[in-house]
Short mmCIF file of C-alpha atoms and ligand atoms in Angstrom, two decimals:
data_model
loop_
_atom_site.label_atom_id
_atom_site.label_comp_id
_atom_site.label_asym_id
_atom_site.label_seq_id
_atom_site.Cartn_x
_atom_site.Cartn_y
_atom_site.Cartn_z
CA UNK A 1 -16.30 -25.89 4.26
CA UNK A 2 -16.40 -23.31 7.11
CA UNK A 3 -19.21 -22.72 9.14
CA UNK A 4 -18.63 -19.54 11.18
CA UNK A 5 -21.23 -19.19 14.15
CA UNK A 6 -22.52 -15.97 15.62
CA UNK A 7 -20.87 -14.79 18.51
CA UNK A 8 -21.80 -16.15 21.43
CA UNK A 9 -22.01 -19.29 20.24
CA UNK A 10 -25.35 -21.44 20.49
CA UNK A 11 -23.15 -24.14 22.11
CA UNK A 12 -26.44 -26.44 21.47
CA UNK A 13 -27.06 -26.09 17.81
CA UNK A 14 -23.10 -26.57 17.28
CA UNK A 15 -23.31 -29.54 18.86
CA UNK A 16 -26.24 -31.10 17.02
CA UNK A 17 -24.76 -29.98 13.78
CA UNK A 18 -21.60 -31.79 14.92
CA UNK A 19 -23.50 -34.61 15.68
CA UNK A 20 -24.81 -35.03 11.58
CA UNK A 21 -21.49 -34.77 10.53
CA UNK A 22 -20.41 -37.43 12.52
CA UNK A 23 -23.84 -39.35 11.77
CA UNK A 24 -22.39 -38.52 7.90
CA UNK A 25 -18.99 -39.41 8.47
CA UNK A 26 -17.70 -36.31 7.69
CA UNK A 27 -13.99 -35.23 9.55
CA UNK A 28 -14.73 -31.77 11.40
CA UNK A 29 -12.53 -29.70 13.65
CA UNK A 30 -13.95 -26.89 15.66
CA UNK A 31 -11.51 -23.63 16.15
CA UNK A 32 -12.08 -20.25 18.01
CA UNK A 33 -16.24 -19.82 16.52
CA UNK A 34 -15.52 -21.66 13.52
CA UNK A 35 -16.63 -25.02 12.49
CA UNK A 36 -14.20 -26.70 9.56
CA UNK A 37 -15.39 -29.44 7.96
CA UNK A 38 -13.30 -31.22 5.71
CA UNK A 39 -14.03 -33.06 1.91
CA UNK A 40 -17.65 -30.90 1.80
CA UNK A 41 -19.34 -28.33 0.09
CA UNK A 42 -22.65 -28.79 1.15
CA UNK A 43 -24.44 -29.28 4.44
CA UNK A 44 -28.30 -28.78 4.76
CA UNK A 45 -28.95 -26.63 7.91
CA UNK A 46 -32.81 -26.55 8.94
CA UNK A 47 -33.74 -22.63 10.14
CA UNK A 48 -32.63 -22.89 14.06
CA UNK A 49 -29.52 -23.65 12.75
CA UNK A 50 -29.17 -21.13 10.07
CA UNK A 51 -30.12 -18.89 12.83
CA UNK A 52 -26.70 -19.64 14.59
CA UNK A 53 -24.26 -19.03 11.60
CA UNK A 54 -22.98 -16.06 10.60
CA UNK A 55 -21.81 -17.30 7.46
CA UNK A 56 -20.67 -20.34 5.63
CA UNK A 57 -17.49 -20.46 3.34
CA UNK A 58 -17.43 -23.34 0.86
CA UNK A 59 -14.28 -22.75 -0.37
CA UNK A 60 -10.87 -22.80 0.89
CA UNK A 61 -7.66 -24.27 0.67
CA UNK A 62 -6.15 -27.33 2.15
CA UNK A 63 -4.26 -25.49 4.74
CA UNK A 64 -7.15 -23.87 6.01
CA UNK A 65 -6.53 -23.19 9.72
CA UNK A 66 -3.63 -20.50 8.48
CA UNK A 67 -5.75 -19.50 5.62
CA UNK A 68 -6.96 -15.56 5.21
CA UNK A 69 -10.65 -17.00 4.47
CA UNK A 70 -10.15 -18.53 8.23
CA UNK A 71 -9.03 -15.50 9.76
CA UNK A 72 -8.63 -12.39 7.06
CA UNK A 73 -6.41 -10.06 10.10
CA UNK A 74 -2.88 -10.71 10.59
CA UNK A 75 -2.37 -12.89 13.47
CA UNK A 76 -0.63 -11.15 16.28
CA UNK A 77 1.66 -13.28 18.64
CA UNK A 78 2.60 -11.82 22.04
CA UNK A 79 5.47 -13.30 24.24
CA UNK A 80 7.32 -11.58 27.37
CA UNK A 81 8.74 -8.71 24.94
CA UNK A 82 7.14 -8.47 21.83
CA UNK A 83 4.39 -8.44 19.65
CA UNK A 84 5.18 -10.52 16.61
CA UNK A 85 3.20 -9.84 12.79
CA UNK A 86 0.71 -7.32 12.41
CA UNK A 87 2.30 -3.77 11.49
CA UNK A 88 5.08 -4.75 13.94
CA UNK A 89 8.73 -5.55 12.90
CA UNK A 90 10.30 -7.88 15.28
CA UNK A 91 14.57 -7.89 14.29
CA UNK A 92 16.29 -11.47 15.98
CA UNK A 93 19.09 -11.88 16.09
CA UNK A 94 22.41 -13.80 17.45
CA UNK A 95 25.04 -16.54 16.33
CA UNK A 96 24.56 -19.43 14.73
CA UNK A 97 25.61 -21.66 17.49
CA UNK A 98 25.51 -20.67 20.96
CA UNK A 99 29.50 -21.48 21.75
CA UNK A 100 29.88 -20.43 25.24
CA UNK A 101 28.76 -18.30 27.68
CA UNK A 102 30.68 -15.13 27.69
CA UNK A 103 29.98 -15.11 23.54
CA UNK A 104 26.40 -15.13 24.13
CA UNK A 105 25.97 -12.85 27.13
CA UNK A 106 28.12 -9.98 25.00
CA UNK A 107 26.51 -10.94 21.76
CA UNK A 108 22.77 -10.19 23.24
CA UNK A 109 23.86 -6.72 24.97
CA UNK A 110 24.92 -5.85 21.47
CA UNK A 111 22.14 -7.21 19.48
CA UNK A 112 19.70 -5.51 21.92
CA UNK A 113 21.54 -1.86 21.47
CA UNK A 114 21.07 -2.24 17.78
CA UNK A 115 17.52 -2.88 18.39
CA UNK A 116 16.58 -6.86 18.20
CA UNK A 117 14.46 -7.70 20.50
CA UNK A 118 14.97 -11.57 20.44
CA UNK A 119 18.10 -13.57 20.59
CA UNK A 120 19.00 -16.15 18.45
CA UNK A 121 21.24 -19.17 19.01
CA UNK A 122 21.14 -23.27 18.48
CA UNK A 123 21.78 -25.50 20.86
CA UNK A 124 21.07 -28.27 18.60
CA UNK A 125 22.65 -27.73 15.75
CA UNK A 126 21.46 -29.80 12.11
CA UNK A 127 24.61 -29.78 11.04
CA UNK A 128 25.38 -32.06 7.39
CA UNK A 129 28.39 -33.82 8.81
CA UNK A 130 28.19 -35.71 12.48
CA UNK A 131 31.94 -34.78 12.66
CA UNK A 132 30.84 -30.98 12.75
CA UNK A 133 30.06 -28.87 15.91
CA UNK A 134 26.92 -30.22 16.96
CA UNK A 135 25.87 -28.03 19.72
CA UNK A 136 26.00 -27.68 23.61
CA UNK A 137 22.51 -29.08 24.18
CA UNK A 138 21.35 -27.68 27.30
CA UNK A 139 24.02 -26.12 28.53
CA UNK A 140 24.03 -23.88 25.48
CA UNK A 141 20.06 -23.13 26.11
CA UNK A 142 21.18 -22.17 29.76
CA UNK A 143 23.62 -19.29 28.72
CA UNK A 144 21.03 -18.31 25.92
CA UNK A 145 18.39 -18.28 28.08
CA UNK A 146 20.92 -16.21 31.39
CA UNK A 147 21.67 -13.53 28.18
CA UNK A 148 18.14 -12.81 27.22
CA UNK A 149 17.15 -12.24 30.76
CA UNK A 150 19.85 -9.68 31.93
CA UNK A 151 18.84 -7.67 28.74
CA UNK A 152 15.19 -8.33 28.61
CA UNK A 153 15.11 -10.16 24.98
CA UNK A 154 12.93 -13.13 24.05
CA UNK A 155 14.83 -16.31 22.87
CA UNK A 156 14.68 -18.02 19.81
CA UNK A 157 16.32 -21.57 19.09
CA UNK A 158 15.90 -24.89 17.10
CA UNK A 159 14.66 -28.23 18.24
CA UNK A 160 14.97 -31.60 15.78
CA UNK A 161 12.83 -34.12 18.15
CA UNK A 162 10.24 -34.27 20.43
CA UNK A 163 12.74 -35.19 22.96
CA UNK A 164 14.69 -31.23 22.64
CA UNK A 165 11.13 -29.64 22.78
CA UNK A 166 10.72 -31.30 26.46
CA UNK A 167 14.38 -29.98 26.84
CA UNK A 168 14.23 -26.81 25.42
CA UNK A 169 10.66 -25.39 26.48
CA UNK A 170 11.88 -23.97 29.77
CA UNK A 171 14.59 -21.80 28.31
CA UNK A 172 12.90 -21.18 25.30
CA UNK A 173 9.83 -17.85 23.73
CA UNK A 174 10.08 -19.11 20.29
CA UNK A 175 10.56 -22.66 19.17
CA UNK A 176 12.42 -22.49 15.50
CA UNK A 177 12.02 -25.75 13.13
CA UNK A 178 14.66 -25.47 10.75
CA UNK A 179 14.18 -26.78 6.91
CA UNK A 180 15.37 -29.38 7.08
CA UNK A 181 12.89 -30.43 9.31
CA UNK A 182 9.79 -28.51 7.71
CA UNK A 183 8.03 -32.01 6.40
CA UNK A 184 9.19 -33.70 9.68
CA UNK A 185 5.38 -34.25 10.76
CA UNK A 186 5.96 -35.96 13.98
CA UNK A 187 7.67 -32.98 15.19
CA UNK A 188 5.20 -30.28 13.79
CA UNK A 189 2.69 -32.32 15.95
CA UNK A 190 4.64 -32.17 18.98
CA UNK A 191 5.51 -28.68 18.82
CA UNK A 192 1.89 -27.53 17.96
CA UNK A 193 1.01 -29.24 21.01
CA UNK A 194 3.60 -27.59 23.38
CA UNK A 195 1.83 -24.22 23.64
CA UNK A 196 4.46 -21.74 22.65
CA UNK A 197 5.14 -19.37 19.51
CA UNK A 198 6.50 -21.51 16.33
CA UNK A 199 8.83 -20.36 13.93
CA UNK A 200 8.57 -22.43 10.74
CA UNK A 201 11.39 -22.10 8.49
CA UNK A 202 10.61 -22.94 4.51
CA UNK A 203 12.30 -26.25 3.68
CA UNK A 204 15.38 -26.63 0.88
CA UNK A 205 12.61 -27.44 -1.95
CA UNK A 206 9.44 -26.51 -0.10
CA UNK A 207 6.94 -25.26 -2.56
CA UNK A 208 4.61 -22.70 -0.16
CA UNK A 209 1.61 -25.14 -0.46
CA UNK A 210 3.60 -27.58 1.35
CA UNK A 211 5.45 -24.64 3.83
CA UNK A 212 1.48 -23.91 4.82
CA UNK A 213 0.45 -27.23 4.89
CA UNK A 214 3.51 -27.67 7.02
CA UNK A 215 2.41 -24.77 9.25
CA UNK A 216 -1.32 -26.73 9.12
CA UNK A 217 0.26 -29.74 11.31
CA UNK A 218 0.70 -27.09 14.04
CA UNK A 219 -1.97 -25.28 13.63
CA UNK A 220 -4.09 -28.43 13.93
CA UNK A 221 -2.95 -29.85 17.15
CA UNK A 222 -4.68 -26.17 18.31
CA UNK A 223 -1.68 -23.86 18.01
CA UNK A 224 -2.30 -20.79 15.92
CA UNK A 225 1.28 -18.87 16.61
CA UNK A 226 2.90 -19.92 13.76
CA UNK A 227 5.89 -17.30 12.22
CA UNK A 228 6.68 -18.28 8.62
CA UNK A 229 10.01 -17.80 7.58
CA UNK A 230 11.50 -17.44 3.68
CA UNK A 231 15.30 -18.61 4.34
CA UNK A 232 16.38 -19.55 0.42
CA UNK A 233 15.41 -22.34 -1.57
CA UNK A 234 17.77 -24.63 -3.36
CA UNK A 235 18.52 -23.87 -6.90
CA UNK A 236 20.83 -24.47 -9.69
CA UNK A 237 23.33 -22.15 -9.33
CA UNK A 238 25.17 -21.50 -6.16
CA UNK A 239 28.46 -20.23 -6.47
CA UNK A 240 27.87 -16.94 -5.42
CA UNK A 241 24.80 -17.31 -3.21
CA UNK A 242 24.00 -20.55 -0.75
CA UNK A 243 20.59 -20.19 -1.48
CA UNK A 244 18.08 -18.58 -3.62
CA UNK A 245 15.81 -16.20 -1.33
CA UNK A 246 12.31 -15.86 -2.66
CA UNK A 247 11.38 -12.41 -2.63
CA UNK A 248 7.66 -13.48 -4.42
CA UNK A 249 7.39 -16.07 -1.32
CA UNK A 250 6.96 -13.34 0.66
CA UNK A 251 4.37 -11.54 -0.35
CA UNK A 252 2.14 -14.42 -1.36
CA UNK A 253 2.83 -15.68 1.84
CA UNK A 254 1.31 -12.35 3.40
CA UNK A 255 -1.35 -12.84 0.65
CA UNK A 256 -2.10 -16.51 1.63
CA UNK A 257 -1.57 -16.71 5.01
CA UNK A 258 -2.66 -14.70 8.07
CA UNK A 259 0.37 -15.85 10.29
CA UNK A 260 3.62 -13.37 10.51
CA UNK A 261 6.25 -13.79 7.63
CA UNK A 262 10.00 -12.88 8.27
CA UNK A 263 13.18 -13.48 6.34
CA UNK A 264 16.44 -14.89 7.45
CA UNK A 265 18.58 -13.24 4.65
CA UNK A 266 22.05 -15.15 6.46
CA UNK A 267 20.79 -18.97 5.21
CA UNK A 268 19.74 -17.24 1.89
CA UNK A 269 22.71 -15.58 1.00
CA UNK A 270 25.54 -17.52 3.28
CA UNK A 271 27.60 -14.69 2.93
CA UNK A 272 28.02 -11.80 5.25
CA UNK A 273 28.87 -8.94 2.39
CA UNK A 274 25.07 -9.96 0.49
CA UNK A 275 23.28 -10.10 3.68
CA UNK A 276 21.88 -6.77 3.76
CA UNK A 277 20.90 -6.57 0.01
CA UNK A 278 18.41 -9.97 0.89
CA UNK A 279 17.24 -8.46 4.17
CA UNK A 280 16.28 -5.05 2.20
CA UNK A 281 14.38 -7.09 -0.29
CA UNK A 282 12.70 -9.35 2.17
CA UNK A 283 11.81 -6.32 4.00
CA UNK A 284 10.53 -4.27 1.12
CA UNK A 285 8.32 -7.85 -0.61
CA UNK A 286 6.73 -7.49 2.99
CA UNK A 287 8.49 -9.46 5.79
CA UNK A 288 7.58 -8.61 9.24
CA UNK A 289 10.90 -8.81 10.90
CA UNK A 290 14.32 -10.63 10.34
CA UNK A 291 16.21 -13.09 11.76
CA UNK A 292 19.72 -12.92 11.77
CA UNK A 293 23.32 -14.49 12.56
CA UNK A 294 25.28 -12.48 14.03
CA UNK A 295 29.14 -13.20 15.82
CA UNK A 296 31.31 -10.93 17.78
CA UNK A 297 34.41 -13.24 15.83
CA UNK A 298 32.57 -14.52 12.65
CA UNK A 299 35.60 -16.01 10.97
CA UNK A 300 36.16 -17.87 14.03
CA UNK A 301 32.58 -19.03 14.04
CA UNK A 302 32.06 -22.77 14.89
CA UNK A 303 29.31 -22.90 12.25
CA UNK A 304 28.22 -20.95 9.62
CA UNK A 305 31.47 -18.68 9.53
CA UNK A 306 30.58 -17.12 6.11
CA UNK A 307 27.33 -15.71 7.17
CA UNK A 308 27.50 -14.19 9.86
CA UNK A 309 27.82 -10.49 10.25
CA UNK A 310 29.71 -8.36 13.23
CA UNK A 311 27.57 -6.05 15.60
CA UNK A 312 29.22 -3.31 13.43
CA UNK A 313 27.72 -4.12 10.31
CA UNK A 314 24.47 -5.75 12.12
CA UNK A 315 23.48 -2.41 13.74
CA UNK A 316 23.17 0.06 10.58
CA UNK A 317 21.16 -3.23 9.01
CA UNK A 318 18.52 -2.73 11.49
CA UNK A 319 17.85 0.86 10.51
CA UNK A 320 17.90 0.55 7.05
CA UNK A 321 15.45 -2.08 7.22
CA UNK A 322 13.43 -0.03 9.87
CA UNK A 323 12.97 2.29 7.46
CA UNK A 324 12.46 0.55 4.50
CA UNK A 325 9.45 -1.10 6.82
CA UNK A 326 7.97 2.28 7.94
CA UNK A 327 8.11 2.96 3.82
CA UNK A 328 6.12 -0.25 2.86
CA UNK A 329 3.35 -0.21 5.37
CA UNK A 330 2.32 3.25 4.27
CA UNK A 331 -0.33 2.07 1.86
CA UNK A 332 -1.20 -0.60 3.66
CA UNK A 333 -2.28 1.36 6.95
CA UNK A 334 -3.69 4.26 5.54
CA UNK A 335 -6.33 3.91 2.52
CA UNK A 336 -8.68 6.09 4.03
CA UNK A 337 -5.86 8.62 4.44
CA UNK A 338 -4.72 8.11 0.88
CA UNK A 339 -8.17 8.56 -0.86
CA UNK A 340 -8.52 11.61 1.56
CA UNK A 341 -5.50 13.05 0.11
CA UNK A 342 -6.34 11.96 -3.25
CA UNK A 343 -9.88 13.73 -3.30
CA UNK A 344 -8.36 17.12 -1.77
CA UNK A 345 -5.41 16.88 -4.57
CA UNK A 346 -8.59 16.63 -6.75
CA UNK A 347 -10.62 19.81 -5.53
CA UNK A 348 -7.24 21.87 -5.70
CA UNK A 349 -6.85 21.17 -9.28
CA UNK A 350 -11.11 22.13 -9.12
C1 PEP B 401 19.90 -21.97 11.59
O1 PEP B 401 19.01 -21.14 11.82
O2 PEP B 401 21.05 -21.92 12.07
C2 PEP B 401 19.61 -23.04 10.59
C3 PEP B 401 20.22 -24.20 10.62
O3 PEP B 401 18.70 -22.64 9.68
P1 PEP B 401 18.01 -23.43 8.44
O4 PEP B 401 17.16 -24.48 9.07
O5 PEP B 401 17.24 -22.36 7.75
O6 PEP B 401 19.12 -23.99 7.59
MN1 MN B 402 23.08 -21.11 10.87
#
């Protein structure tokens, strides 16, 4: 249940009705105006407080924090250079693996001409064997963070434990958790509660209740810039793709769920020739931006070789899907336009 209060707030009557839920035992958080109170449908308000709600929802889902009956507008994060979700398209992009410094500092001059406006790059890498390149730790988020600067980009990078968000938060916009780490609770706690942007990748067999009730363990520790991100599920077949991207994830995500959706089309497809067919489709179902690997040397890549494209074939990839963008949020931002156009189609044929 969802009790929303008028604006301001009667800071006294939400108290007292706190205090009966407690006196009821009832579990309730209370976010921006809005009371949530959990396992109820029903809560007898006397007049005075009546007279302080605006309204009260009685149903919504589990992950309700990153629900649209919480908050039915897109959510709009801001960092240093962009504005993230909305009718905004945010393009990220970089290697896999930050590998050293001169690779990173020409990689984000050239990501940044072809028009992302965040870098990419792990530091800590979850690779499946120890024996692989694990990642420069620190180091690594030091050139990452040197490149972003000099070209005025926002950084984007993974951390596995509590102890790399301590490490990473000073060189770091955008804190990525990768699947593999989407039902790692622990760490959804800690990262909700370090007060930056989250990007929340889709786990190997997430369904999307658990990807938002994934999202909710951030959300609840009081941190409502969350980026959801469709990167491929696991399926039966994949010989010619590494993953399965789900298009339909997409838009029921932007259905579902206020927060911004992108797609990584690289971990989808893990090959560089089918990236740009995924990152059209993502773009078209309704993502709000991509995130991409991209290598100057991608056959020399120290992880995820296949994937990752060149700056040559990264570049035309951003204005394709710029376009394709501009082409989907037609009907989205204009129905007053549309039935305008409609009604004087109408009268011509009069
Ligand atoms: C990555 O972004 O390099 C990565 C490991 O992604 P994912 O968690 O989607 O596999
Ligand atoms: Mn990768």
């Amino acid at each position: 249940m969802i009790i929303q209060f008028k604006q301001p707030v009667n800071q006294a009557i939400m108290q007292e009705i706190l205090r009966k839920l407690k006196e009821a035992h009832y579990h309730g958080i209370l976010v921006k105006h809005h009371l949530v109170i959990f396992d109820v449908d029903h809560l007898d308000l006397n007049q005075r407080e009546q007279a302080a709600v605006a309204q009260v929802i009685t149903k919504q889902p589990r992950y309700v924090l990153g629900s649209r009956v919480f908050q039915p507008e897109d959510t709009i994060i801001r960092t240093a250079h962009n504005q993230i979700g909305g009718a905004n398209f945010t393009v990220m992009a970089g290697p896999c693996s930050v590998e050293n410094q001169a690779m990173i500092t020409e990689l984000a001059a050239k990501v940044k001409t072809a028009g992302a406006t965040v870098i990419r790059g792990g530091a800590f890498k979850p690779r499946t064997s120890p024996y692989d390149f694990q990642g420069l730790g620190e180091t690594g988020l030091r050139y990452l963070r040197a490149a972003a600067d000099e070209q005025g980009l926002d950084v984007i990078t993974e951390v596995m434990s509590e102890a790399e968000i301590g490490i990473a938060a000073p060189y770091t916009d955008i804190f990525q958790i990768g699947a593999r780490n989407m039902q790692n609770f622990d760490l959804l706690k800690a990262v909700g509660k370090a007060g930056k942007p989250v990007a929340l990748k889709r786990g190997l067999a997430a369904t999307i209740d658990e990807m938002l009730n994934a999202a909710e363990y951030i959300a609840a520790q009081g941190n409502l810039q969350i980026i959801l991100v469709e990167r491929g599920i696991r399926s039966f077949d994949s010989t010619y793709t590494r993953n399965v991207l789900d298009v339909g994830a997409i838009a029921v995500l932007r259905k579902l769920s206020h927060y911004p959706v992108i797609v990584d089309p690289s971990h989808a497809s893990g090959h560089a020739d089918l990236v740009a067919s995924l990152a059209k489709a993502g773009v078209a179902a309704g993502a709000q931006g991509m995130l991409v690997e991209v290598h100057q040397d991608p056959a020399k890549a120290l992880s995820d070789a296949a994937q990752q494209l060149t700056p040559a074939a990264f570049a035309p990839l951003v204005q394709q899907v710029q376009q394709i963008h501009a082409l989907v949020q037609e009907p989205m931002q204009g129905p007053a336009n549309s039935t305008s156009v409609m009604k004087k189609n109408v009268e011509a044929h009069d």
